[in-house]
Amino acid sequence: MSGSETIPFLILVFLEASMAIFYHGENTRIVDLTFTLNTSTIYWPGNPEYNFTILNRQEVGNYWYEDNYFSTAEHGGTHLDAPAHFYKGAWRTHEIPVERLIGSGVIIDVTPKATVDHDYRVQISDLQTWESKYGNIPQGAIVLMNSGWTKRYPDKSLVFNSENTTDPETFHFPAFHQDAVKWLIRHRNISIVGVDTPSLDFGQTKNYPVHQLVGANNIIGLENVAYLHKVPEHGAIIFAGVAKLYDGSGGPARVIAIYTTDSSNYSTLITIGIITVVLSLLIFRFCRL
């Protein structure tokens, strides 16, 4: 990603956060929903492990200088799935419109159900229960399942819920049911579906129907989203930052939530979000001239 492309996205995040803090002060919360990328990062079996090599970390003349090399598979830790991950001809990472990486957070908390049934899949009824409390899922929403899986990370055997962490056929963890995703596609205009587990499809899947559905409809996926218990079910704005990797099928993500504890100011926060998205898009266009 070039500097001219990176700066506008950072400006977007900075403006959104700083303006919200300006308006709401101590009532504003910003939550990092990202696991650190390191040697403990969990990858799907078959992917190479994370590598970090220090190239320079030393005094050079009268200043300090650091420079490193790292390599990682796209789909490890907290990461984004581009639609092309499971659907030929869909958006690759560099083709994802930036406005699809920001949206109203819809947190579907199925922790009690997933605690009893490790193979639980989010149902249409779970989405309808959320809507009965907060109204229709907003346009462009980022719909995230919270199953309480964060506390298992980064222990592979706990995250995959299997003693054989190299064999996906033994995995047991919750995710979305394909019927719930079909309902979202048909009845709600969403941008992202995400989970706090390793996959949008549950551990015992055979053909990854949720991945195929979201890919076919250019909906983005987020996996291993962290600390969702720190974010309200309704009222947050979610950012999913990812490097603009040419021809990529995804990539490591930095997921951030911002919300206010004063619900009376939520509409103001949304307005600020819309304004800053528009400003950022204008900045992107300017930087490409």
GROMACS .gro file of C-alpha atoms in nm:
model
  289
    1MET     CA    1   0.000   0.000   0.000
    2SER     CA    2   0.144   0.335  -0.104
    3GLY     CA    3   0.163   0.634   0.124
    4SER     CA    4  -0.101   0.822  -0.078
    5GLU     CA    5  -0.348   0.538  -0.014
    6THR     CA    6  -0.261   0.468   0.348
    7ILE     CA    7  -0.285   0.825   0.473
    8PRO     CA    8  -0.652   0.886   0.380
    9PHE     CA    9  -0.768   0.571   0.561
   10LEU     CA   10  -0.573   0.671   0.871
   11ILE     CA   11  -0.720   1.018   0.844
   12LEU     CA   12  -1.065   0.861   0.838
   13VAL     CA   13  -1.005   0.666   1.157
   14PHE     CA   14  -0.839   0.964   1.323
   15LEU     CA   15  -1.119   1.204   1.230
   16GLU     CA   16  -1.391   0.963   1.341
   17ALA     CA   17  -1.227   0.897   1.676
   18SER     CA   18  -1.114   1.252   1.746
   19MET     CA   19  -1.446   1.412   1.650
   20ALA     CA   20  -1.639   1.165   1.861
   21ILE     CA   21  -1.412   1.230   2.157
   22PHE     CA   22  -1.451   1.604   2.103
   23TYR     CA   23  -1.829   1.576   2.113
   24HIS     CA   24  -1.862   1.311   2.384
   25GLY     CA   25  -1.545   1.336   2.589
   26GLU     CA   26  -1.528   1.082   2.866
   27ASN     CA   27  -1.845   0.908   2.736
   28THR     CA   28  -1.662   0.780   2.427
   29ARG     CA   29  -1.502   0.437   2.419
   30ILE     CA   30  -1.263   0.304   2.153
   31VAL     CA   31  -1.202  -0.071   2.161
   32ASP     CA   32  -0.937  -0.270   1.974
   33LEU     CA   33  -1.102  -0.590   1.848
   34THR     CA   34  -0.775  -0.736   1.717
   35PHE     CA   35  -0.544  -1.011   1.837
   36THR     CA   36  -0.175  -0.923   1.812
   37LEU     CA   37   0.001  -1.068   1.508
   38ASN     CA   38   0.294  -1.272   1.640
   39THR     CA   39   0.435  -1.624   1.669
   40SER     CA   40   0.122  -1.730   1.862
   41THR     CA   41  -0.110  -1.632   1.576
   42ILE     CA   42  -0.345  -1.914   1.482
   43TYR     CA   43  -0.374  -2.015   1.115
   44TRP     CA   44  -0.597  -2.266   0.943
   45PRO     CA   45  -0.410  -2.597   0.893
   46GLY     CA   46  -0.193  -2.598   0.582
   47ASN     CA   47  -0.084  -2.235   0.606
   48PRO     CA   48   0.278  -2.141   0.683
   49GLU     CA   49   0.353  -2.005   1.028
   50TYR     CA   50   0.417  -1.640   1.103
   51ASN     CA   51   0.775  -1.518   1.058
   52PHE     CA   52   0.932  -1.203   1.201
   53THR     CA   53   1.297  -1.121   1.134
   54ILE     CA   54   1.484  -0.823   1.277
   55LEU     CA   55   1.694  -0.665   1.003
   56ASN     CA   56   1.814  -0.363   1.198
   57ARG     CA   57   1.773  -0.264   1.561
   58GLN     CA   58   2.069  -0.050   1.654
   59GLU     CA   59   2.229   0.288   1.698
   60VAL     CA   60   2.337   0.437   1.365
   61GLY     CA   61   2.554   0.742   1.418
   62ASN     CA   62   2.352   0.975   1.639
   63TYR     CA   63   2.007   0.815   1.591
   64TRP     CA   64   1.825   0.487   1.654
   65TYR     CA   65   1.712   0.276   1.358
   66GLU     CA   66   1.476  -0.025   1.339
   67ASP     CA   67   1.375  -0.224   1.032
   68ASN     CA   68   1.212  -0.568   1.017
   69TYR     CA   69   1.087  -0.828   0.774
   70PHE     CA   70   0.772  -1.029   0.838
   71SER     CA   71   0.572  -1.282   0.643
   72THR     CA   72   0.225  -1.417   0.709
   73ALA     CA   73  -0.049  -1.608   0.536
   74GLU     CA   74  -0.354  -1.394   0.463
   75HIS     CA   75  -0.593  -1.591   0.681
   76GLY     CA   76  -0.454  -1.598   1.032
   77GLY     CA   77  -0.542  -1.435   1.362
   78THR     CA   78  -0.786  -1.147   1.331
   79HIS     CA   79  -0.824  -1.124   0.956
   80LEU     CA   80  -1.046  -1.025   0.666
   81ASP     CA   81  -1.181  -1.255   0.397
   82ALA     CA   82  -1.220  -1.087   0.061
   83PRO     CA   83  -1.524  -1.216  -0.131
   84ALA     CA   84  -1.287  -1.380  -0.383
   85HIS     CA   85  -1.170  -1.615  -0.106
   86PHE     CA   86  -1.451  -1.856  -0.193
   87TYR     CA   87  -1.605  -1.716  -0.513
   88LYS     CA   88  -1.437  -1.676  -0.851
   89GLY     CA   89  -1.470  -1.328  -0.996
   90ALA     CA   90  -1.571  -1.157  -0.671
   91TRP     CA   91  -1.376  -0.870  -0.518
   92ARG     CA   92  -1.017  -0.937  -0.427
   93THR     CA   93  -0.867  -0.744  -0.137
   94HIS     CA   94  -0.751  -0.443  -0.339
   95GLU     CA   95  -1.094  -0.415  -0.506
   96ILE     CA   96  -1.300  -0.380  -0.187
   97PRO     CA   97  -1.460  -0.033  -0.178
   98VAL     CA   98  -1.331   0.151   0.128
   99GLU     CA   99  -1.684   0.245   0.235
  100ARG     CA  100  -1.758  -0.127   0.286
  101LEU     CA  101  -1.497  -0.142   0.563
  102ILE     CA  102  -1.694   0.088   0.796
  103GLY     CA  103  -2.043   0.039   0.934
  104SER     CA  104  -2.280   0.022   1.226
  105GLY     CA  105  -2.193  -0.264   1.456
  106VAL     CA  106  -2.455  -0.536   1.508
  107ILE     CA  107  -2.330  -0.773   1.779
  108ILE     CA  108  -2.523  -1.100   1.794
  109ASP     CA  109  -2.447  -1.244   2.137
  110VAL     CA  110  -2.494  -1.622   2.139
  111THR     CA  111  -2.252  -1.688   2.425
  112PRO     CA  112  -2.501  -1.885   2.642
  113LYS     CA  113  -2.602  -2.104   2.345
  114ALA     CA  114  -2.243  -2.160   2.228
  115THR     CA  115  -2.138  -2.252   2.581
  116VAL     CA  116  -2.385  -2.541   2.576
  117ASP     CA  117  -2.348  -2.630   2.207
  118HIS     CA  118  -1.999  -2.578   2.065
  119ASP     CA  119  -2.134  -2.642   1.715
  120TYR     CA  120  -2.400  -2.372   1.748
  121ARG     CA  121  -2.478  -2.167   1.439
  122VAL     CA  122  -2.641  -1.824   1.445
  123GLN     CA  123  -3.006  -1.864   1.342
  124ILE     CA  124  -3.254  -1.630   1.176
  125SER     CA  125  -3.427  -1.617   1.514
  126ASP     CA  126  -3.111  -1.472   1.672
  127LEU     CA  127  -3.114  -1.191   1.416
  128GLN     CA  128  -3.484  -1.130   1.474
  129THR     CA  129  -3.430  -1.121   1.850
  130TRP     CA  130  -3.168  -0.849   1.799
  131GLU     CA  131  -3.409  -0.654   1.579
  132SER     CA  132  -3.689  -0.684   1.835
  133LYS     CA  133  -3.463  -0.496   2.077
  134TYR     CA  134  -3.297  -0.239   1.850
  135GLY     CA  135  -3.494  -0.215   1.525
  136ASN     CA  136  -3.396  -0.326   1.176
  137ILE     CA  137  -3.031  -0.403   1.109
  138PRO     CA  138  -2.895  -0.081   0.954
  139GLN     CA  139  -2.791  -0.054   0.591
  140GLY     CA  140  -2.421  -0.125   0.547
  141ALA     CA  141  -2.402  -0.288   0.890
  142ILE     CA  142  -2.117  -0.504   1.016
  143VAL     CA  143  -2.284  -0.808   1.173
  144LEU     CA  144  -2.061  -0.989   1.421
  145MET     CA  145  -2.123  -1.305   1.622
  146ASN     CA  146  -2.004  -1.302   1.982
  147SER     CA  147  -1.981  -1.659   2.114
  148GLY     CA  148  -1.739  -1.590   2.398
  149TRP     CA  149  -1.457  -1.764   2.207
  150THR     CA  150  -1.209  -1.481   2.273
  151LYS     CA  151  -1.107  -1.631   2.607
  152ARG     CA  152  -0.979  -1.943   2.427
  153TYR     CA  153  -0.727  -1.755   2.210
  154PRO     CA  154  -0.436  -1.825   2.139
  155ASP     CA  155  -0.455  -2.187   2.261
  156LYS     CA  156  -0.499  -2.384   1.937
  157SER     CA  157  -0.663  -2.684   2.100
  158LEU     CA  158  -0.918  -2.457   2.268
  159VAL     CA  159  -0.982  -2.236   1.964
  160PHE     CA  160  -1.034  -2.531   1.728
  161ASN     CA  161  -1.186  -2.723   2.021
  162SER     CA  162  -0.989  -3.032   1.924
  163GLU     CA  163  -0.681  -3.218   2.038
  164ASN     CA  164  -0.587  -3.270   1.673
  165THR     CA  165  -0.534  -2.913   1.552
  166THR     CA  166  -0.417  -3.020   1.205
  167ASP     CA  167  -0.738  -3.205   1.113
  168PRO     CA  168  -1.038  -2.979   1.040
  169GLU     CA  169  -1.274  -3.277   1.052
  170THR     CA  170  -1.224  -3.283   1.430
  171PHE     CA  171  -1.298  -2.911   1.485
  172HIS     CA  172  -1.596  -2.792   1.689
  173PHE     CA  173  -1.670  -2.420   1.714
  174PRO     CA  174  -1.972  -2.195   1.648
  175ALA     CA  175  -2.036  -1.969   1.349
  176PHE     CA  176  -2.324  -1.854   1.125
  177HIS     CA  177  -2.589  -2.082   0.978
  178GLN     CA  178  -2.624  -2.040   0.603
  179ASP     CA  179  -2.998  -1.973   0.641
  180ALA     CA  180  -2.925  -1.673   0.864
  181VAL     CA  181  -2.678  -1.537   0.608
  182LYS     CA  182  -2.929  -1.593   0.325
  183TRP     CA  183  -3.184  -1.395   0.529
  184LEU     CA  184  -2.937  -1.108   0.573
  185ILE     CA  185  -2.861  -1.107   0.201
  186ARG     CA  186  -3.228  -1.112   0.098
  187HIS     CA  187  -3.372  -0.876   0.357
  188ARG     CA  188  -3.090  -0.650   0.481
  189ASN     CA  189  -2.815  -0.465   0.294
  190ILE     CA  190  -2.504  -0.544   0.500
  191SER     CA  191  -2.132  -0.496   0.431
  192ILE     CA  192  -1.958  -0.749   0.657
  193VAL     CA  193  -2.032  -1.072   0.843
  194GLY     CA  194  -1.785  -1.167   1.115
  195VAL     CA  195  -1.719  -1.412   1.396
  196ASP     CA  196  -1.497  -1.446   1.703
  197THR     CA  197  -1.406  -1.799   1.593
  198PRO     CA  198  -1.168  -1.923   1.318
  199SER     CA  199  -1.429  -1.946   1.042
  200LEU     CA  200  -1.761  -1.805   0.920
  201ASP     CA  201  -1.865  -2.169   0.885
  202PHE     CA  202  -1.888  -2.385   1.196
  203GLY     CA  203  -1.615  -2.633   1.279
  204GLN     CA  204  -1.793  -2.937   1.136
  205THR     CA  205  -1.867  -2.785   0.796
  206LYS     CA  206  -1.798  -2.994   0.488
  207ASN     CA  207  -1.841  -2.745   0.204
  208TYR     CA  208  -1.828  -2.395   0.360
  209PRO     CA  209  -2.172  -2.270   0.249
  210VAL     CA  210  -2.146  -1.938   0.438
  211HIS     CA  211  -1.813  -1.856   0.273
  212GLN     CA  212  -1.966  -1.933  -0.066
  213LEU     CA  213  -2.274  -1.720   0.003
  214VAL     CA  214  -2.088  -1.411   0.120
  215GLY     CA  215  -1.839  -1.442  -0.165
  216ALA     CA  216  -2.110  -1.468  -0.429
  217ASN     CA  217  -2.272  -1.151  -0.293
  218ASN     CA  218  -1.951  -0.948  -0.242
  219ILE     CA  219  -1.995  -0.946   0.133
  220ILE     CA  220  -1.674  -0.927   0.335
  221GLY     CA  221  -1.587  -1.172   0.613
  222LEU     CA  222  -1.407  -1.116   0.942
  223GLU     CA  223  -1.271  -1.404   1.150
  224ASN     CA  224  -1.113  -1.428   1.495
  225VAL     CA  225  -1.255  -1.089   1.591
  226ALA     CA  226  -1.141  -1.027   1.950
  227TYR     CA  227  -1.299  -0.887   2.268
  228LEU     CA  228  -1.654  -0.844   2.140
  229HIS     CA  229  -1.778  -0.864   2.498
  230LYS     CA  230  -1.637  -0.513   2.540
  231VAL     CA  231  -1.868  -0.368   2.273
  232PRO     CA  232  -2.243  -0.305   2.311
  233GLU     CA  233  -2.479  -0.511   2.096
  234HIS     CA  234  -2.604  -0.188   1.938
  235GLY     CA  235  -2.462   0.161   1.901
  236ALA     CA  236  -2.100   0.108   1.796
  237ILE     CA  237  -1.929   0.199   1.471
  238ILE     CA  238  -1.689  -0.070   1.347
  239PHE     CA  239  -1.378  -0.015   1.131
  240ALA     CA  240  -1.205  -0.306   0.957
  241GLY     CA  241  -0.866  -0.189   0.830
  242VAL     CA  242  -0.671  -0.412   0.592
  243ALA     CA  243  -0.371  -0.356   0.365
  244LYS     CA  244  -0.472  -0.292   0.003
  245LEU     CA  245  -0.309  -0.616  -0.109
  246TYR     CA  246  -0.317  -0.653  -0.487
  247ASP     CA  247  -0.491  -0.974  -0.596
  248GLY     CA  248  -0.528  -1.083  -0.233
  249SER     CA  249  -0.799  -1.313  -0.100
  250GLY     CA  250  -0.790  -1.138   0.237
  251GLY     CA  251  -0.534  -1.021   0.488
  252PRO     CA  252  -0.455  -0.947   0.853
  253ALA     CA  253  -0.702  -0.687   0.983
  254ARG     CA  254  -0.704  -0.418   1.249
  255VAL     CA  255  -1.063  -0.406   1.371
  256ILE     CA  256  -1.171  -0.113   1.588
  257ALA     CA  257  -1.502  -0.022   1.755
  258ILE     CA  258  -1.605   0.322   1.874
  259TYR     CA  259  -1.916   0.396   2.076
  260THR     CA  260  -2.056   0.636   2.330
  261THR     CA  261  -2.191   0.534   2.668
  262ASP     CA  262  -2.446   0.817   2.638
  263SER     CA  263  -2.715   0.661   2.417
  264SER     CA  264  -2.883   0.998   2.366
  265ASN     CA  265  -2.582   1.103   2.158
  266TYR     CA  266  -2.577   0.796   1.933
  267SER     CA  267  -2.743   0.975   1.639
  268THR     CA  268  -2.477   1.246   1.658
  269LEU     CA  269  -2.203   0.982   1.649
  270ILE     CA  270  -2.361   0.824   1.339
  271THR     CA  271  -2.382   1.166   1.171
  272ILE     CA  272  -2.016   1.228   1.246
  273GLY     CA  273  -1.935   0.888   1.098
  274ILE     CA  274  -2.119   0.964   0.775
  275ILE     CA  275  -1.951   1.304   0.741
  276THR     CA  276  -1.603   1.161   0.795
  277VAL     CA  277  -1.662   0.876   0.551
  278VAL     CA  278  -1.756   1.131   0.284
  279LEU     CA  279  -1.453   1.344   0.370
  280SER     CA  280  -1.224   1.042   0.350
  281LEU     CA  281  -1.360   0.937   0.011
  282LEU     CA  282  -1.299   1.290  -0.119
  283ILE     CA  283  -0.944   1.274   0.018
  284PHE     CA  284  -0.891   0.939  -0.157
  285ARG     CA  285  -1.009   1.088  -0.486
  286PHE     CA  286  -0.779   1.391  -0.440
  287CYS     CA  287  -0.476   1.172  -0.364
  288ARG     CA  288  -0.533   0.972  -0.684
  289LEU     CA  289  -0.535   1.283  -0.904
   0.00000   0.00000   0.00000
